[in-house]
Coordinates of C-alpha atoms in Angstrom, one line a residue:
Chain B
M1 CA 0.4 0.3 0.3
P2 CA 2.2 3.1 -1.1
H3 CA -0.2 6.3 -0.5
F4 CA -2.1 4.1 2.2
L5 CA 0.6 6.3 4.9
T6 CA 1.6 8.9 3.5
N7 CA 4.0 11.3 5.9
K8 CA 0.8 13.5 6.6
R9 CA -1.6 11.0 7.4
L10 CA 0.3 9.2 9.8
I11 CA 1.7 12.5 11.3
I12 CA -2.2 13.0 11.9
L13 CA -3.2 9.5 13.0
L14 CA -1.2 9.7 15.5
G15 CA -2.3 13.4 16.7
S16 CA -5.6 12.5 16.8
I17 CA -4.6 8.8 18.9
I18 CA -3.0 11.4 21.7
L19 CA -5.5 13.1 21.2
L20 CA -8.3 10.7 21.9
V21 CA -6.1 9.1 24.5
A22 CA -5.7 12.7 26.0
M23 CA -9.7 13.0 26.1
I24 CA -10.6 9.0 27.5
G25 CA -8.0 10.2 29.9
F26 CA -9.6 13.5 31.0
S27 CA -13.3 12.1 30.9
M28 CA -12.3 9.0 33.0
R29 CA -11.0 11.3 35.2
D30 CA -12.6 11.7 39.0
R31 CA -14.5 14.5 38.7
E32 CA -17.5 16.3 40.2
N33 CA -19.4 17.5 37.6
I34 CA -18.6 18.5 33.6
T35 CA -17.1 21.9 32.6
W36 CA -18.7 24.4 31.3
P37 CA -18.6 23.7 27.8
E38 CA -19.6 19.9 28.0
K39 CA -22.8 21.6 30.0
F40 CA -23.5 24.2 27.0
I41 CA -23.2 21.8 24.0
K42 CA -25.2 19.4 26.4
D43 CA -27.9 22.1 26.7
V44 CA -28.0 22.6 22.7
T45 CA -28.6 18.5 21.7
G46 CA -30.4 18.2 25.0
F47 CA -33.5 20.9 23.5
G48 CA -33.0 19.4 20.1
Q49 CA -34.0 15.9 22.1
N50 CA -37.0 17.4 24.3
I51 CA -38.3 18.5 21.0
V52 CA -38.0 15.3 18.9
S53 CA -38.2 12.4 21.8
K54 CA -41.7 14.0 24.0
P55 CA -44.0 13.5 21.1
A56 CA -42.5 10.3 20.3
G57 CA -43.1 9.3 24.2
A58 CA -46.7 10.9 24.3
V59 CA -47.3 8.2 21.3
E60 CA -45.5 6.0 22.8
S61 CA -47.4 6.5 26.0
F62 CA -50.7 6.6 24.1
F63 CA -50.2 2.6 22.9
D64 CA -48.9 1.6 26.7
D65 CA -52.6 3.2 27.6
V66 CA -54.6 1.4 24.8
S67 CA -52.6 -1.7 25.9
R68 CA -53.4 -1.3 29.4
L69 CA -57.4 -0.6 28.8
R70 CA -57.4 -4.5 28.8
H71 CA -56.3 -5.3 31.9
T72 CA -58.4 -3.1 33.2
Y73 CA -61.1 -5.0 34.2
E74 CA -59.2 -7.1 36.7
E75 CA -57.3 -3.7 37.6
N76 CA -59.9 -2.7 38.9
E77 CA -60.8 -5.6 41.0
K78 CA -57.1 -5.5 42.3
L79 CA -57.1 -1.7 42.9
R80 CA -61.1 -2.4 44.6
T81 CA -59.5 -4.6 47.3
H82 CA -56.1 -2.5 47.8
L83 CA -58.7 0.0 48.6
E84 CA -60.2 -1.1 51.9
E85 CA -56.7 -1.4 53.2
L86 CA -55.4 2.0 52.0
A87 CA -58.2 4.0 54.2
Q88 CA -56.8 2.5 57.2
L89 CA -53.7 2.8 56.2
E90 CA -54.3 6.4 55.2
S91 CA -55.7 7.5 58.8
D92 CA -52.5 5.6 60.4
V93 CA -49.9 7.2 58.5
A94 CA -51.4 10.9 58.8
R95 CA -51.7 9.6 63.3
L96 CA -47.7 8.5 62.9
E97 CA -46.5 11.2 61.5
K98 CA -48.3 13.6 63.0
D99 CA -47.0 11.2 66.7
N100 CA -43.3 11.5 64.9
A101 CA -43.6 15.5 64.4
E102 CA -44.3 16.2 68.5
L103 CA -41.7 13.8 69.3
R104 CA -38.9 15.0 67.4
K105 CA -39.9 18.1 69.1
V106 CA -39.3 17.6 72.4
L107 CA -36.4 15.6 71.2
E108 CA -34.6 18.9 69.5
K109 CA -34.1 16.7 66.4
E110 CA -36.3 18.7 63.6
D111 CA -34.0 17.4 60.9
S112 CA -34.5 14.3 59.3
L113 CA -32.1 11.7 57.2
A114 CA -35.4 10.9 55.8
D115 CA -36.8 14.4 54.6
Y116 CA -36.3 15.1 51.0
E117 CA -38.6 17.4 47.7
P118 CA -39.1 15.6 45.2
V119 CA -38.7 16.9 41.4
Q120 CA -40.9 15.5 38.9
A121 CA -38.8 14.8 34.6
T122 CA -39.1 13.1 32.2
V123 CA -37.0 10.7 30.9
I124 CA -35.9 12.5 27.2
A125 CA -32.8 10.3 26.2
R126 CA -31.4 6.7 27.1
N127 CA -28.0 6.2 25.9
P128 CA -28.4 4.5 22.4
D129 CA -25.4 2.8 22.5
R130 CA -26.5 1.0 25.4
W131 CA -23.3 0.3 26.8
Y132 CA -23.3 2.3 30.0
E133 CA -27.2 2.1 31.6
L134 CA -27.7 6.6 31.1
I135 CA -30.3 8.0 30.8
T136 CA -30.8 12.5 30.6
I137 CA -33.6 13.9 32.1
D138 CA -35.2 17.2 31.1
Q139 CA -34.3 18.4 34.7
G140 CA -31.2 20.9 35.3
E141 CA -29.2 23.2 37.4
S142 CA -32.5 25.2 37.0
N143 CA -34.5 23.6 39.4
G144 CA -32.0 22.8 41.7
I145 CA -30.5 19.0 40.8
E146 CA -27.6 18.6 41.7
P147 CA -24.9 15.4 41.0
D148 CA -25.3 12.5 43.4
M149 CA -28.6 13.3 44.1
A150 CA -30.7 10.2 44.2
V151 CA -33.6 9.5 41.1
M152 CA -36.2 7.2 41.2
T153 CA -39.6 5.8 39.7
A154 CA -42.9 5.3 42.1
S155 CA -42.0 2.1 42.9
G156 CA -38.8 2.6 44.3
L157 CA -34.9 3.8 43.1
V158 CA -33.4 3.2 40.1
G159 CA -29.7 5.4 40.4
K160 CA -28.1 9.0 40.7
V161 CA -27.5 11.8 39.1
Q162 CA -24.3 11.8 37.4
S163 CA -23.8 15.3 35.5
T164 CA -25.9 18.1 35.2
S165 CA -26.2 21.0 33.3
K166 CA -28.5 23.6 32.9
F167 CA -31.5 22.1 31.5
T168 CA -30.5 18.0 31.9
S169 CA -28.8 16.6 33.6
T170 CA -27.5 12.4 33.4
V171 CA -28.5 9.6 35.5
Q172 CA -26.7 6.9 36.0
L173 CA -29.1 3.2 36.8
L174 CA -28.1 1.1 39.9
S175 CA -27.6 -1.3 36.9
A176 CA -24.5 0.6 35.8
H177 CA -21.3 -1.6 35.8
D178 CA -18.8 1.6 37.8
S179 CA -17.1 0.4 40.7
N180 CA -18.1 4.8 42.0
N181 CA -21.8 2.9 42.0
R182 CA -22.8 2.2 46.1
V183 CA -25.1 3.2 47.8
S184 CA -25.4 2.7 51.4
A185 CA -28.2 0.3 52.2
L186 CA -30.2 -1.7 55.2
V187 CA -32.4 -4.5 55.0
Q188 CA -35.5 -3.9 57.6
G189 CA -35.9 -6.3 60.4
D190 CA -36.5 -7.2 64.1
K191 CA -33.2 -6.1 64.3
T192 CA -31.7 -3.5 60.9
V193 CA -29.1 -4.6 58.7
Y194 CA -26.5 -2.2 57.0
G195 CA -24.9 -3.3 53.7
L196 CA -23.9 -1.9 50.5
I197 CA -25.3 -2.0 46.6
E198 CA -22.7 -2.9 45.1
G199 CA -23.1 -4.4 40.9
Y200 CA -25.5 -6.1 39.1
D201 CA -26.6 -9.9 38.7
E202 CA -26.7 -9.3 34.8
E203 CA -28.1 -12.9 34.4
K204 CA -30.1 -13.3 37.3
Q205 CA -30.9 -9.4 36.6
M206 CA -30.2 -8.3 40.5
L207 CA -28.9 -6.1 42.9
Q208 CA -26.0 -7.5 45.1
L209 CA -26.3 -5.7 49.0
T210 CA -23.1 -7.0 49.8
K211 CA -20.8 -6.5 52.8
I212 CA -23.5 -7.3 55.7
P213 CA -21.7 -9.2 59.1
S214 CA -21.4 -12.8 58.9
D215 CA -24.0 -13.0 61.6
A216 CA -26.1 -11.1 61.1
K217 CA -29.6 -13.3 60.0
V218 CA -31.1 -11.7 56.5
K219 CA -34.0 -13.6 55.3
K220 CA -35.9 -13.8 52.2
G221 CA -38.7 -11.0 51.4
Q222 CA -36.9 -8.8 53.6
A223 CA -37.3 -5.4 52.7
V224 CA -34.1 -3.4 51.3
T225 CA -33.7 0.6 51.2
T226 CA -31.2 3.2 51.3
S227 CA -29.7 4.2 54.7
G228 CA -28.5 7.8 54.2
L229 CA -25.7 6.8 55.6
G230 CA -23.7 7.5 52.5
G231 CA -24.1 11.7 53.2
V232 CA -26.2 12.3 50.0
F233 CA -29.9 9.9 49.8
P234 CA -32.3 10.2 51.6
K235 CA -33.1 7.7 54.0
G236 CA -36.2 5.2 53.4
L237 CA -36.6 4.4 49.5
V238 CA -36.9 1.6 48.8
I239 CA -34.7 -0.5 47.0
G240 CA -35.8 -4.0 46.9
K241 CA -37.0 -7.6 48.2
V242 CA -33.7 -10.0 49.2
S243 CA -34.1 -12.5 47.4
E244 CA -31.2 -15.0 48.0
L245 CA -28.1 -15.0 50.8
V246 CA -24.7 -16.0 49.7
P247 CA -21.3 -16.1 51.5
D248 CA -18.8 -14.1 49.8
E249 CA -15.5 -15.7 48.5
F250 CA -13.9 -15.5 51.7
G251 CA -16.6 -15.9 53.9
L252 CA -16.3 -12.8 56.0
T253 CA -19.2 -11.6 55.1
Q254 CA -22.5 -12.6 53.6
T255 CA -23.6 -11.0 50.1
A256 CA -27.4 -10.2 49.0
L257 CA -29.0 -10.3 46.2
V258 CA -31.8 -7.9 45.6
K259 CA -34.5 -7.9 43.7
P260 CA -35.6 -4.2 42.5
A261 CA -38.5 -2.7 43.6
A262 CA -38.5 -0.6 40.5
S263 CA -37.7 -2.0 36.2
F264 CA -34.4 -0.4 35.1
Y265 CA -36.0 -0.7 31.3
D266 CA -39.0 1.7 30.1
L267 CA -38.4 4.8 32.2
E268 CA -40.9 7.3 31.7
H269 CA -41.1 9.7 34.5
V270 CA -39.0 10.5 37.1
M271 CA -38.1 11.2 41.1
V272 CA -34.9 13.6 41.4
S273 CA -34.9 13.8 45.4
K274 CA -33.4 16.6 47.2
R275 CA -32.4 15.9 50.4
K276 CA -33.5 18.4 53.3
M277 CA -30.1 17.8 55.1
T278 CA -26.9 17.4 53.3
K279 CA -24.8 19.0 55.3
V280 CA -22.4 16.3 57.2
L281 CA -20.2 19.5 58.3
P282 CA -21.9 22.5 60.7
E283 CA -22.4 25.6 58.7
E284 CA -19.9 27.8 57.7
E285 CA -19.9 29.7 60.8
D286 CA -20.7 27.6 63.6
R287 CA -17.6 26.4 62.3
Q288 CA -15.6 29.0 63.4
Q289 CA -16.7 29.3 66.6
V290 CA -15.9 25.4 67.0
V291 CA -12.2 27.0 65.6
V292 CA -12.1 29.8 68.5
E293 CA -13.4 27.5 71.1
E294 CA -10.4 25.0 70.1
E295 CA -8.0 27.8 70.2
G296 CA -9.0 29.5 73.9
M297 CA -8.7 25.8 75.3
Chain S
M1 CA -32.1 26.5 1.6
K2 CA -32.6 23.4 0.2
K3 CA -28.9 22.8 1.0
A4 CA -30.0 22.6 4.5
L5 CA -31.7 20.2 4.4
L6 CA -28.7 17.8 4.5
P7 CA -27.7 18.9 8.1
L8 CA -31.2 18.5 9.4
L9 CA -31.9 14.8 7.4
M10 CA -28.5 14.6 9.1
T11 CA -29.3 15.4 13.1
A12 CA -33.0 13.8 12.3
L13 CA -31.0 10.3 12.1
F14 CA -28.7 11.5 14.8
Y15 CA -31.7 11.8 17.0
S16 CA -33.3 8.9 15.5
D17 CA -30.7 6.3 17.6
S18 CA -32.1 7.7 21.0
V19 CA -36.3 8.1 19.6
F20 CA -35.8 4.2 18.6
M21 CA -34.9 3.7 21.9
I22 CA -37.9 5.3 23.5
F23 CA -40.0 2.9 21.0
F24 CA -38.1 -0.3 21.9
S25 CA -39.2 -2.3 24.6
E26 CA -36.0 -3.1 26.4
Q27 CA -37.6 -6.0 27.8
A28 CA -37.7 -8.1 24.8
F29 CA -36.8 -11.0 24.7
D30 CA -36.3 -11.3 27.9
G31 CA -33.1 -9.2 27.5
A32 CA -31.5 -12.5 26.0
Y33 CA -31.4 -9.9 23.5
M34 CA -29.5 -5.6 22.9
P35 CA -30.1 -4.8 19.5
V36 CA -27.7 -1.5 19.5
P37 CA -29.8 1.1 17.0
R38 CA -26.4 2.6 14.7
F39 CA -29.3 4.4 11.6
F40 CA -26.7 7.7 11.9
I41 CA -24.0 6.3 10.9
I42 CA -25.5 3.5 8.1
G43 CA -26.8 7.3 7.5
L44 CA -22.9 8.7 7.8
L45 CA -21.8 6.0 5.5
F46 CA -24.2 6.7 2.8
M47 CA -23.4 10.1 2.7
S48 CA -19.3 9.1 2.4
V49 CA -20.1 6.8 -0.7
F50 CA -23.3 9.0 -2.6
F51 CA -22.8 12.5 -1.9
D52 CA -18.9 13.5 -0.4
R53 CA -16.6 11.8 1.3
N54 CA -15.3 14.9 3.1
T55 CA -18.1 15.9 3.8
A56 CA -18.9 12.9 5.9
I57 CA -15.7 12.5 7.4
K58 CA -16.6 16.2 9.1
Y59 CA -19.7 15.4 9.7
G60 CA -18.8 12.0 11.6
F61 CA -16.3 14.7 13.8
F62 CA -19.2 17.2 14.8
F63 CA -22.0 14.3 15.7
G64 CA -19.6 12.1 16.8
F65 CA -18.3 14.8 19.4
L66 CA -22.4 15.8 20.1
F67 CA -22.5 12.1 20.7
D68 CA -19.9 11.8 23.2
M69 CA -20.7 14.2 25.1
F70 CA -24.5 13.9 25.2
Y71 CA -24.8 10.4 25.6
T72 CA -21.7 8.6 26.8
G73 CA -20.0 10.8 28.1
L74 CA -16.8 9.2 26.8
L75 CA -15.6 12.0 25.3
G76 CA -13.4 11.1 22.1
A77 CA -14.8 7.3 21.3
Y78 CA -17.6 8.8 18.7
F79 CA -15.4 11.8 17.6
F80 CA -12.3 10.0 16.4
F81 CA -14.2 6.4 15.2
L82 CA -16.8 7.7 13.1
P83 CA -14.6 10.2 11.1
L84 CA -11.9 6.2 10.4
I85 CA -15.0 4.3 9.6
V86 CA -16.0 7.1 7.1
Y87 CA -12.4 7.1 5.8
I88 CA -12.4 2.5 5.8
T89 CA -15.7 2.8 4.2
S90 CA -14.0 5.0 1.3
M91 CA -11.3 2.3 0.9
L92 CA -13.3 -0.4 0.5
T93 CA -16.1 1.0 -1.9
K94 CA -12.4 1.2 -4.5
W95 CA -11.9 -1.8 -4.0
L96 CA -15.7 -3.5 -4.1
H97 CA -17.3 -1.0 -6.3
G98 CA -21.3 -1.2 -5.3
T99 CA -24.4 -2.6 -6.1
L100 CA -27.4 -1.5 -2.4
P101 CA -26.3 -6.1 -2.1
V102 CA -22.7 -5.2 -1.4
F103 CA -22.5 -1.9 0.0
L104 CA -24.3 -3.8 3.2
V105 CA -22.1 -6.1 3.6
I106 CA -19.6 -3.4 3.3
V107 CA -22.1 -1.0 6.0
L108 CA -22.6 -4.4 8.3
F109 CA -18.9 -5.3 8.8
D110 CA -18.4 -1.1 9.5
I111 CA -21.2 -1.9 12.3
A112 CA -18.7 -4.8 13.6
L113 CA -15.9 -2.9 13.5
L114 CA -16.9 -0.5 15.4
E115 CA -19.1 -2.5 17.8
L116 CA -15.9 -4.3 18.4
V117 CA -13.5 -1.3 19.5
M118 CA -16.0 0.1 21.6
Y119 CA -16.0 -3.2 23.3
G120 CA -12.6 -3.2 23.4
L121 CA -12.2 0.6 24.4
N122 CA -15.1 -0.3 27.2
V123 CA -13.4 -3.0 29.0
L124 CA -9.9 -1.3 28.8
V125 CA -11.4 1.8 30.5
Q126 CA -13.8 -1.3 33.2
R127 CA -16.9 -0.2 32.8
T128 CA -17.7 -3.5 31.2
T129 CA -18.2 -7.2 32.6
F130 CA -19.7 -8.9 29.4
S131 CA -17.6 -11.3 28.2
F132 CA -16.5 -12.2 24.7
E133 CA -19.2 -15.0 24.4
Q134 CA -21.7 -12.8 26.2
F135 CA -20.9 -9.3 23.7
T136 CA -20.9 -11.5 20.3
Y137 CA -23.5 -13.9 21.5
M138 CA -26.2 -11.1 23.3
R139 CA -24.9 -7.6 21.1
L140 CA -23.2 -8.4 17.8
L141 CA -25.4 -10.9 16.2
A142 CA -28.8 -8.5 17.3
T143 CA -27.4 -5.3 15.9
F144 CA -26.6 -7.0 12.8
V145 CA -29.9 -7.9 12.7
L146 CA -31.2 -4.8 13.6
N147 CA -29.7 -2.3 11.3
A148 CA -29.3 -4.5 8.4
L149 CA -33.7 -4.7 9.1
F150 CA -33.3 -1.0 8.9
Y151 CA -30.7 -1.1 6.2
I152 CA -33.3 -3.1 3.8
L153 CA -35.7 -0.5 4.3
F154 CA -34.0 2.6 3.8
A155 CA -31.3 2.0 1.7
I156 CA -33.3 3.5 -1.7
P157 CA -35.2 6.4 -0.1
L158 CA -31.2 7.2 1.6
R159 CA -29.4 6.6 -1.8
G160 CA -31.6 8.7 -3.6
A161 CA -32.1 12.0 -1.4
F162 CA -28.1 11.9 -1.1
L163 CA -27.9 11.9 -4.8
K164 CA -30.7 14.6 -4.6
L165 CA -29.0 16.8 -1.9
K166 CA -25.4 15.9 -4.2
K167 CA -26.8 17.7 -7.4
V168 CA -28.3 20.3 -5.1
F169 CA -24.8 21.1 -4.6
D170 CA -23.0 20.7 -7.5

């Protein structure tokens, strides 16, 4: 091949390989949020995506509705039985909530890890190359969304915000393979057991709850929720139910396979939870005071 | 005015991938197969053969860049490999002077190449746990079928569109 690699082409090729490696290295860095040119491009592309996918989404949900129409009767029966329980449950919740608020006042502990404000968002795109479990939603910084916020559907936690721009944000699903993707979780039972949601079993389609102490007794069917101890997610978001328990390779801890409550597929509407209590450290002013006091000692 | 139709067509193809993902239920086939829509790339290859290679390379750079930023977040991957694939295709079509069925083989070869490169890249940056077998059975074959279908449906309209656009630009 005499003309295939002339000098000029070779230089261009080598130059672009260097550029490629540099760019990949730049984007793989552990960074808090994307840079402003990326944000700008995301907003522009997201604007077009909005125009394209909103009507497409509407058409899709229309077909969904039509197919759901066939099961209306069965669903109605089922819902009616639930409705009777619901009235009782509702009054219980109201009573307990009031109790909780009063007791909190007594304890002078008004903030709770469980408090959050939900922000409604619509999924406008799912990564078409399907290597990373990423979705794009139509709410961004202008609505107060920040990286690392929890994203959920009505049935449970689905992922966390990875990066934000002004009007869109990218959400990484729990099923994504990323070693930084860990969620502090707890198993509800007589005795609360803590663990970490880490990794996803593609074949069984289950989440892995690792680092459970080896002597902890976890039973099949127990509910798994977020613990709020990771510092970003609110407490008490439903993750799923324990379906299997396996000892890990060294026998020091156990791993539970958790059947996710929310489906990671066919997401349409999601909620982003803004946790109210996010500060781990005391407020800036309080902190200074602490330092002053220490100096005085 | 008619010149604006070219970027419009490419933009429509760019978004068509993600629109397909909205309609396609990911739980089809119980999640056993993962067909990946590569409609934009098919359009780009048609552009390189029936319109103009160098313009196609420029579009490859631009939309590859957008793809990286907006969808994957791994900068540089599509930005670099889309133009490269356009270049490889232009080399191949020089040797295999082609009718549409021959071009289908070239397109599928290109898609396989791109998928392989992306797989390699993702193994390298440890973003996937797929084994090579899983990759070929779950992704590659399904991707072939989906994109071949798209090709069969849209090959003639796409060729017509680019030939017409070429006349407009000339």
